[in-house]
XYZ file of C-alpha atoms in Angstrom:
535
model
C 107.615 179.591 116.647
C 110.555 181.582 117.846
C 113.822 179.960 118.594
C 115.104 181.990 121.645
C 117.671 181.509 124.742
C 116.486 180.740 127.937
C 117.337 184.374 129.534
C 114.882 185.821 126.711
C 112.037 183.524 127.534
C 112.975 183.771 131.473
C 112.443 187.702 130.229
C 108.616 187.409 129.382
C 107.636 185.914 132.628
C 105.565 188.612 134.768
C 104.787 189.209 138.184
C 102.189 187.018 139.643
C 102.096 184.793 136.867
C 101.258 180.705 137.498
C 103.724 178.466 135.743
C 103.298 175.097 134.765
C 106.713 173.185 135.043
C 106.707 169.454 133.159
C 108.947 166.683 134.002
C 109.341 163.937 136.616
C 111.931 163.690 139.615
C 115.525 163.798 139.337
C 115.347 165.415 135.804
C 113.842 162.715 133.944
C 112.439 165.364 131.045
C 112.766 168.493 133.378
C 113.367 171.929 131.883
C 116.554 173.010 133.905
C 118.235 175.537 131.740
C 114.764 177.408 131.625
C 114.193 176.902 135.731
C 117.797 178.260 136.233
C 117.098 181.422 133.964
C 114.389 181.855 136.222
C 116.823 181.651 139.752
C 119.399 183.779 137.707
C 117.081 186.698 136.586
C 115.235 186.887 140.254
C 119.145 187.432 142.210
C 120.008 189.799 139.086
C 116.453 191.898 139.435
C 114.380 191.229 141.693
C 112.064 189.993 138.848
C 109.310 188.598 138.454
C 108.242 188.300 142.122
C 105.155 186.038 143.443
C 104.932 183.827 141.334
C 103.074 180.418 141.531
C 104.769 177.232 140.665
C 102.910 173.900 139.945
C 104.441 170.695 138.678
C 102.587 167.200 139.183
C 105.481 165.718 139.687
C 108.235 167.003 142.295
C 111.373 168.134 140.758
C 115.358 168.053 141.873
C 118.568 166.504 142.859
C 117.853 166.932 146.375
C 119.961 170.414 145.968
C 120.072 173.141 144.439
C 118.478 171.807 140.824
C 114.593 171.595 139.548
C 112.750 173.337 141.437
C 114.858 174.770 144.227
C 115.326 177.379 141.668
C 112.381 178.815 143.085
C 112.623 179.140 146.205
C 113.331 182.612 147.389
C 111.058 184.650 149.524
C 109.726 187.073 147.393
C 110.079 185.073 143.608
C 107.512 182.405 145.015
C 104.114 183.012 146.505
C 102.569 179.269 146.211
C 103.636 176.205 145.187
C 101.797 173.469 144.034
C 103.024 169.835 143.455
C 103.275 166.082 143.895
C 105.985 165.885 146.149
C 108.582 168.332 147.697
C 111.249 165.622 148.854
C 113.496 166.278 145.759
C 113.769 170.281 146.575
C 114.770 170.554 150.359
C 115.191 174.422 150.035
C 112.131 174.450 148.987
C 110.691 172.238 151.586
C 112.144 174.376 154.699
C 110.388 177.317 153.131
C 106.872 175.917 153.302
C 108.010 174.363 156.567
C 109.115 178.193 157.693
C 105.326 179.023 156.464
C 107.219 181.602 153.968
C 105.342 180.312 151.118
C 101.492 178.774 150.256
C 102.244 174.960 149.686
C 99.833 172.291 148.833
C 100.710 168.801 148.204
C 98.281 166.592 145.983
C 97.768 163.531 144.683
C 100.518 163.284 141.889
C 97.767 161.532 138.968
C 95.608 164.313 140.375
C 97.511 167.093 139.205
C 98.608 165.068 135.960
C 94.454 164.547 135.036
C 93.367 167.815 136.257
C 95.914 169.283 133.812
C 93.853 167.485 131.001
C 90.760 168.821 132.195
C 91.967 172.292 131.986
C 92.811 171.643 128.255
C 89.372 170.192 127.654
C 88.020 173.213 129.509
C 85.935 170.982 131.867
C 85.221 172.357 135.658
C 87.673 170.325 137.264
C 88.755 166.915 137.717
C 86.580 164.336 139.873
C 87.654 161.683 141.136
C 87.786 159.221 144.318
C 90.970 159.700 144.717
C 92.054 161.261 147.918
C 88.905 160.777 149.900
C 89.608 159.888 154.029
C 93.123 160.647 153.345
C 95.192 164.394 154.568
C 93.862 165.292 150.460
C 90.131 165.260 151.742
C 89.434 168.828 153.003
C 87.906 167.575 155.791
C 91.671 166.607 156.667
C 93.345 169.378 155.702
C 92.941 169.580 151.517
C 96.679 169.496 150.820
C 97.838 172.384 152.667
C 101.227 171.948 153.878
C 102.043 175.658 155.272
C 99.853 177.941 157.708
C 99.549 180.485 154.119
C 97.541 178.043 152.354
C 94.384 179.368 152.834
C 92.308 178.814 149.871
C 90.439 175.481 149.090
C 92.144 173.803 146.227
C 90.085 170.748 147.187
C 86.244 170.418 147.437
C 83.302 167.779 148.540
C 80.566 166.970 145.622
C 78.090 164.616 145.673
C 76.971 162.615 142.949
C 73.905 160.084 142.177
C 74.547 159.438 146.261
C 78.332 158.834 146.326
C 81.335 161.475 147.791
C 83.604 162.691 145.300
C 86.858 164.732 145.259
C 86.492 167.669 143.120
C 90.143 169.134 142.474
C 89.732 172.940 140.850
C 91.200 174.236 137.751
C 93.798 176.578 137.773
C 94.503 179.505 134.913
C 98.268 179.163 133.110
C 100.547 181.688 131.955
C 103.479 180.065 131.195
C 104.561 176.561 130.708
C 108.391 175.478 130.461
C 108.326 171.888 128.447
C 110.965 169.619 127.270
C 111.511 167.757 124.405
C 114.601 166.298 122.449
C 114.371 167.960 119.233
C 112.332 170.484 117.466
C 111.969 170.998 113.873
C 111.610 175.289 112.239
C 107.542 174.777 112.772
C 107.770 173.963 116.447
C 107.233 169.896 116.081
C 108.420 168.543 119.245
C 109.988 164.797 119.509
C 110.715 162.851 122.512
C 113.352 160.450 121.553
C 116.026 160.864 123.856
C 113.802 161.245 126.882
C 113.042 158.518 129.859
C 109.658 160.058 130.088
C 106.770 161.520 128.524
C 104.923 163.008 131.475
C 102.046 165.206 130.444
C 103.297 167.429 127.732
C 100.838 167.388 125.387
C 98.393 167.970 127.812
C 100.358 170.595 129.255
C 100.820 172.594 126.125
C 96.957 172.301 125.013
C 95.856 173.467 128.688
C 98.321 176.655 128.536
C 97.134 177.493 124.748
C 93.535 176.707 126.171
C 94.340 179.734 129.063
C 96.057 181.856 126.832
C 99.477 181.229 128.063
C 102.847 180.729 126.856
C 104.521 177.908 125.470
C 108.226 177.551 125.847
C 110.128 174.369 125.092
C 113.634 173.584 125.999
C 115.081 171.082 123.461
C 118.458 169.364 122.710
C 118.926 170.059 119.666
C 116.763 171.723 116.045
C 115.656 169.726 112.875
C 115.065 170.670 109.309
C 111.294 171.668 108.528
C 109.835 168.247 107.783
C 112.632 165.923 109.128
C 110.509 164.422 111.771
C 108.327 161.860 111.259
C 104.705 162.963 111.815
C 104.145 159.635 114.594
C 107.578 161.143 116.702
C 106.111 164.041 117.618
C 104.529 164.304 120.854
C 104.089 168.103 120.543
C 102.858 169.697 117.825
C 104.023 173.069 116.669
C 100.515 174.812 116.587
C 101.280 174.628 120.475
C 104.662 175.979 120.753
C 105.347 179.512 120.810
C 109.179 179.156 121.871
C 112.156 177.056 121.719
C 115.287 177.159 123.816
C 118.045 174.889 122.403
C 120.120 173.441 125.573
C 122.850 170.904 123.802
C 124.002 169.889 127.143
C 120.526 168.395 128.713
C 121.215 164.848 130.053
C 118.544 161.780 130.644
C 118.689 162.811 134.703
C 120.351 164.680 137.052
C 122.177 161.706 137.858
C 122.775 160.094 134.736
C 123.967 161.714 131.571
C 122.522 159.130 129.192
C 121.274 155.737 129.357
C 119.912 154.656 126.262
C 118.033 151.632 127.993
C 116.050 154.933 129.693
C 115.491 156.772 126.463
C 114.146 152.854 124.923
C 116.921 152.788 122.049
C 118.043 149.157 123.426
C 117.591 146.806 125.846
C 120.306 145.607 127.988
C 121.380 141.900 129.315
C 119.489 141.001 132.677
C 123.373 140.491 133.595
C 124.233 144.034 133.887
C 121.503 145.325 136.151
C 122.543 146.720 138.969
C 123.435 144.397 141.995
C 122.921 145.304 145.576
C 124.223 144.197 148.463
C 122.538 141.636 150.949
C 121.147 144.303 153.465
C 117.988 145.201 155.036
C 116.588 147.052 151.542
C 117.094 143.827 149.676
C 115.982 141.778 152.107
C 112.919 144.097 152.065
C 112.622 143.902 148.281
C 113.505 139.849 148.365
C 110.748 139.328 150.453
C 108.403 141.744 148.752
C 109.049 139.383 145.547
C 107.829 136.418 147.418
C 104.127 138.227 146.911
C 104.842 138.033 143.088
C 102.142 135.813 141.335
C 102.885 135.281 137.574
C 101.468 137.188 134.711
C 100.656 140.490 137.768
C 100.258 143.742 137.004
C 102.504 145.474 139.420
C 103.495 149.592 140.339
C 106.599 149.386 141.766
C 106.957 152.688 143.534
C 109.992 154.663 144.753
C 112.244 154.117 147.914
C 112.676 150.178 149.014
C 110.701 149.007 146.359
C 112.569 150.095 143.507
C 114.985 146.965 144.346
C 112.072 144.313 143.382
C 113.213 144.790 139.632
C 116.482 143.997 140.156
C 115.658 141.055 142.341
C 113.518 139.507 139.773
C 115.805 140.084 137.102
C 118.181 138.289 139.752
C 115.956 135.771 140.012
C 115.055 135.225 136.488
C 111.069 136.113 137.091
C 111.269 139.622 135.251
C 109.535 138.306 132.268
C 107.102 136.417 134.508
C 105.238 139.702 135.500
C 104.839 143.081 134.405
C 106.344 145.561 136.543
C 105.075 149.673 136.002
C 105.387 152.818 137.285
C 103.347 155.990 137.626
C 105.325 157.827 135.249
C 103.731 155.746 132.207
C 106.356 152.879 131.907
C 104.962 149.159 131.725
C 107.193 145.905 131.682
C 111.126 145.897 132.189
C 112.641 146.666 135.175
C 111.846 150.012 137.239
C 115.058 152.428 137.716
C 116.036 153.657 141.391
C 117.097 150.762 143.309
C 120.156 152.768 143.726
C 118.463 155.722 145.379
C 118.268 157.725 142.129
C 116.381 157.643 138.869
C 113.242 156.821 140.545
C 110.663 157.463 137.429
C 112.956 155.570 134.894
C 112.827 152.161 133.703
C 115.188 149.617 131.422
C 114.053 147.248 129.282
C 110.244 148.347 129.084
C 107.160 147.074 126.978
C 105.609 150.719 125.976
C 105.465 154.119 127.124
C 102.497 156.173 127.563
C 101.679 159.596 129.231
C 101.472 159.695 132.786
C 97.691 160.840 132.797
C 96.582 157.701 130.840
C 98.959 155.431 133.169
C 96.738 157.078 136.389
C 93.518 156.353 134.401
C 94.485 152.663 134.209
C 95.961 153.141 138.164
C 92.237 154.603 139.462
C 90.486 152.181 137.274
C 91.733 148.937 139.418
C 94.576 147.869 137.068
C 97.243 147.015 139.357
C 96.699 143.615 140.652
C 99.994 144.066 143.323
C 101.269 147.261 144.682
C 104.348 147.479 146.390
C 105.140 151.083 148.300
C 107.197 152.033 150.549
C 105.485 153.055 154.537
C 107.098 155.673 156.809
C 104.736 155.383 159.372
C 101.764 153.171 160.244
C 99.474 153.925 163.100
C 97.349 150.425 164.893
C 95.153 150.079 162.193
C 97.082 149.738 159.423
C 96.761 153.416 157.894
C 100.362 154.771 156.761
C 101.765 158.258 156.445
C 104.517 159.160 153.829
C 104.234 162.691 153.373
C 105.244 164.857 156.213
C 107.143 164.192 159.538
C 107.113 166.924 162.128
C 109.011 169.688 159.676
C 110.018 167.476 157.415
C 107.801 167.729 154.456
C 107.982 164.921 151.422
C 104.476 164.915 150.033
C 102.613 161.574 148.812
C 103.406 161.792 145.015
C 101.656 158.729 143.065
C 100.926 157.363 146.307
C 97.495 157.801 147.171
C 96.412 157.320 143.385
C 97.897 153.648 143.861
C 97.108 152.602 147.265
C 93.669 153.372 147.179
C 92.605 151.232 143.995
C 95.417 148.692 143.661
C 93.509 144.662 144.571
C 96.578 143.534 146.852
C 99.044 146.085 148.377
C 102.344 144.938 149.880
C 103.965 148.416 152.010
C 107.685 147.533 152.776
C 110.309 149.152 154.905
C 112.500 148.838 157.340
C 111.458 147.786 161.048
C 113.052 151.261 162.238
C 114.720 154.176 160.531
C 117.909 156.553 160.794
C 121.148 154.191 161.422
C 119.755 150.934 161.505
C 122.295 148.016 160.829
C 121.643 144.231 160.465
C 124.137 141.398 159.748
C 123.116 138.338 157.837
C 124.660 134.880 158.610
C 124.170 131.317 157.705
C 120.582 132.239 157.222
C 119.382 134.092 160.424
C 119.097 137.670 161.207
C 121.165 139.910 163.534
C 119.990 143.729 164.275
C 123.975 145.401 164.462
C 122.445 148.949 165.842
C 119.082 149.769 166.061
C 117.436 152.641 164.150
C 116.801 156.084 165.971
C 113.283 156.397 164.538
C 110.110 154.263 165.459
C 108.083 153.701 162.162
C 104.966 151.587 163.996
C 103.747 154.270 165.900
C 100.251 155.705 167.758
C 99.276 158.373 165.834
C 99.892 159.763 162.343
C 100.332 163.552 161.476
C 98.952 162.974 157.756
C 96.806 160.062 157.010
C 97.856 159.022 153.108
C 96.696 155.615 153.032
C 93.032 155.170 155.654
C 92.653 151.313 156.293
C 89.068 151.279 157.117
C 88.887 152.951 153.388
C 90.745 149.785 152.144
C 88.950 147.214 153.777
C 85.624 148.631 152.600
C 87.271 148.400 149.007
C 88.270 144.634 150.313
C 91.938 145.562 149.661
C 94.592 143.018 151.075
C 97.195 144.591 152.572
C 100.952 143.306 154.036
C 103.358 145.410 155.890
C 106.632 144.086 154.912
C 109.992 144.664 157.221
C 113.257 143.283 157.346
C 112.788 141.635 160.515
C 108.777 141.270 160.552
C 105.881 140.574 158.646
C 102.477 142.193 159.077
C 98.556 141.578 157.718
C 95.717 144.082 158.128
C 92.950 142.045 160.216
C 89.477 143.674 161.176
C 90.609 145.207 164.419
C 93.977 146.344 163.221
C 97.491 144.752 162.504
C 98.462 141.385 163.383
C 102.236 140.229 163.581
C 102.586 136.861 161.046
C 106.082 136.291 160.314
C 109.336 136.952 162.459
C 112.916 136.780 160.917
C 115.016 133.800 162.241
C 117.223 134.827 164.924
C 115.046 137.925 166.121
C 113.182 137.994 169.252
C 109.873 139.008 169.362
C 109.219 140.883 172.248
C 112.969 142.457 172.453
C 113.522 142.896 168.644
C 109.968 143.831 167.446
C 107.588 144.902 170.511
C 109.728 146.834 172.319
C 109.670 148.843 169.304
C 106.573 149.997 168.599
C 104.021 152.252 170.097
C 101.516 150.123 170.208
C 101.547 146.414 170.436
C 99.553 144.044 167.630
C 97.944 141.280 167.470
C 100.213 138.510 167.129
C 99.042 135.349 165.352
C 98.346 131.775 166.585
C 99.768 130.519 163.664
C 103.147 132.650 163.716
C 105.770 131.267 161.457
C 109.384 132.027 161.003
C 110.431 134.374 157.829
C 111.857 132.090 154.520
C 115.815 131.452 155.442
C 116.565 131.873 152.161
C 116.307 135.667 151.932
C 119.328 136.208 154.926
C 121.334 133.586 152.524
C 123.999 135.432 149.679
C 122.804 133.038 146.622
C 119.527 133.423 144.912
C 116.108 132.389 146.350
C 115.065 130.239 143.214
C 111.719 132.071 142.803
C 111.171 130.846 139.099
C 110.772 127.177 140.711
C 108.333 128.741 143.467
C 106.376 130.200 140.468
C 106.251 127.431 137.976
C 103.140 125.739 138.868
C 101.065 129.183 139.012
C 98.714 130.082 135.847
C 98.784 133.501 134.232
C 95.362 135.790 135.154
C 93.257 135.429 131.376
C 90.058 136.604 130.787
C 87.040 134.965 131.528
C 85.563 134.501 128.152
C 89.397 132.987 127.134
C 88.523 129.240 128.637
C 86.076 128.737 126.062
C 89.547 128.827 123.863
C 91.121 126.558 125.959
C 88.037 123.726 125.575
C 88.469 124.226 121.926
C 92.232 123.925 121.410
């Protein structure tokens, strides 16, 4: 192990070389000083040119951070990732077809990555089938230039499977918080762990190059053998960057990083608008002792309405970055990835073997677009590309799944008062609409799985029924066919037994969920009664 700056290492990448980027989001364990030396030594010379880029996880501020320090014509040839909302240079690249993009399946990428260090063929899995993943829908391919399959069909003991191929790594840029003189690796100060052990053994496994950007070094020995997440016999090079921060957006939050929890008081509150509403109503679908995956966007507020409510230790909230319990960061539009006041930590492919296995009993995620039937698109709107990140890993094997959003998108304002609903100025953008460009969630897939499904608005309430959507709740103070039909493409069944939405979530004080939930029983194993008839 060589200690090194991040210019030198930047140095040693060649033309045409793949590179394997850890990390998650808005810098939550991303390697930024070694990304910029990458940006810095392309505008000084030209070098190294066409390369390809692949992180499970998208990457950025939303400006010119993570992986925006790619995108030049000329330094990138493909890209390969979970999502590409957090780089919009990026984004308008593939968009301007000046690049190969594909977007996949965020635990996808994060297994396949552990297949590659295992050696295996590929990764194979269910995961993407009938959705724009399947390459009988397009395999990922979010440019014109993305020719090659990425994405195959196989067929096994009678049943369709998603094989997703390997790819060979040169170099992969890691982070960690401190590294002892042997290359030992620890992860204390970071709000993830992502995949970087598996990252590390699948570029030694291809004969790449390991480089490491750290905070800070350690005496040979000082770390305790159980801190280190990745061990020296992996790392070729270290890059020391004392200023690396918890996120983009947050220098350091020690909640993040697990060094101490904080009082339920000082999450952070949000106003009484159409996201909380959203997320309040969301929370009404919380059943005690649930597994949950609270994703990004809208959703993010259900922690911080259960804390509000005094529920949070009532359920387990998790995310697909590999934290379980405590409350889910992002409610504020950032952070998405983090998490306060969490149970445990594990890496992200082991918290998307627990997603694909059926684990989460309630999903909540956020829908852009749904079509008649109930199938939603989240990852690309005319040119605007976003990518479905964890998405299709958790809506196609979560038992219940609860989409939220607003009724309409791009300026919409709404006014709460004494309990009823007013719509101020009506968003630009229909979200209930006839077709979709990308399928990322198929409802005819979900129904054969016997998924139950709610589309949650501010304004409206929706169920999945056999022959498509039906309209079951309506916010006090909204009219149906002026406030809801008239604003949608198509029009949905509405029920017989229509009811009004709960008053209480267009009121200021608190909804009192803890009383709703006191008479429910925590889920418990089968064989666990026989327990019970003993005590």
């Amino acid at each position: 192990m060589r200690v090194v700056t991040s210019d030198t290492a930047a140095a040693l990448v060649r033309d045409g070389d793949t590179i394997l980027t850890g990390g998650s989001g808005a810098g939550h364990a991303v390697p930024e000083a070694l990304m910029a030396a990458i940006e810095r030594r392309f505008l000084s010379t030209g070098q190294p040119r066409h390369v390809t880029s692949i992180h499970p996880v998208g990457l950025g501020d939303r400006g010119a951070r993570g992986a925006a320090h790619f995108a030049h014509p000329g330094l990138l040839k493909r890209v390969v990732t979970g999502t590409l909302v957090d780089s919009p240079s990026l984004a308008e690249m593939v968009a301007r077809n000046e690049v190969e993009a594909y977007t996949l399946p965020q635990g996808a990428l994060s297994q396949l990555v552990r297949e590659i260090a295992a050696g295996r063929p590929g990764l194979i899995t269910h995961v993407g089938l009938h959705t724009f993943v399947d390459p009988r829908l397009g395999g990922g391919r979010q440019s014109q230039q993305s020719q090659e399959d990425l994405v195959s069909v196989v067929e096994i003991a009678g049943r369709e499977w998603l094989m997703y191929k390997p790819f060979s790594i040169d170099v992969a840029f890691l982070r960690g918080t401190t590294a002892d003189e042997d290359g030992n690796v620890s992860m204390e100060q970071e709000a993830v762990f992502g995949e970087m052990l598996s990252m590390a053994q699948a570029t030694r496994r291809c004969g790449g190059l390991v480089v490491v950007q750290v905070k800070r070094l350690a005496k040979r020995g000082a770390l305790p053998g159980k801190s280190v997440k990745i061990p020296g016999i992996l790392v070729d090079l270290v890059v020391v960057d004392p200023t690396q921060t918890h996120t983009y957006f947050t220098s350091e939050d020690p909640a993040y990083s697990g060094e101490l929890r904080v009082p339920l008081d000082d999450f952070p509150a949000f106003p009484l608008d159409e996201r909380k509403i959203v997320s309040r109503r969301c929370a009404m679908e919380l059943r005690k002792g649930a597994v949950c995956n609270v994703g990004a966007g809208i959703c993010t507020g259900i922690g911080p309405v259960a804390a509000e409510e005094g529920v949070l230790d009532e359920i387990v909230l998790t995310n697909e970055q590999g934290l379980i319990g405590g409350v889910p960061a992002g409610a504020n539009g950032r952070d998405a990835g983090a998490a306060r006041n969490y149970w445990a930590m594990v890496d992200q492919p082991y918290q998307f073997d627990f997603y694909d296995g059926g684990g989460i009993d309630i999903a909540f995620l956020s829908a852009a677009e749904i079509d008649a039937q109930g199938s939603v698109n989240v990852s690309r709107f005319g040119d605007r590309i976003v990518g479905p990140g964890g998405f299709i890993n958790i809506s196609q094997n979560a038992k219940t799944l609860i989409f939220g959003g607003t009724f309409t998108a791009g300026g919409l304002e709404v006014a709460c008062k004494d309990g009823r609903l007013k719509i101020v100025q009506e968003g630009r953008h229909r979200k209930f609409v006839a077709a979709l460009q990308q399928i990322c969630y198929s409802s005819a897939f979900g129904r054969a799985r016997g998924q139950t499904v709610t589309f949650v608005t501010e304004r409206a309430v929706f169920r999945t029924v056999e022959d498509g959507l039906e309209l079951i709740e309506v916010a006090p103070g909204i009219d149906v066919e002026n406030n809801i039909l008239a604003h949608m493409e198509f029009r949905p069944k509405i029920s017989a037994q229509l009811r009004q939405m709960d008053s209480r979530l267009f009121l200021p004080q608190p909804m009192h969920l803890k009383s709703d939930m006191a008479g429910q029983k925590s889920r418990q194993h089968p064989r666990m009664s026989a327990l019970d008839a003993v005590s």
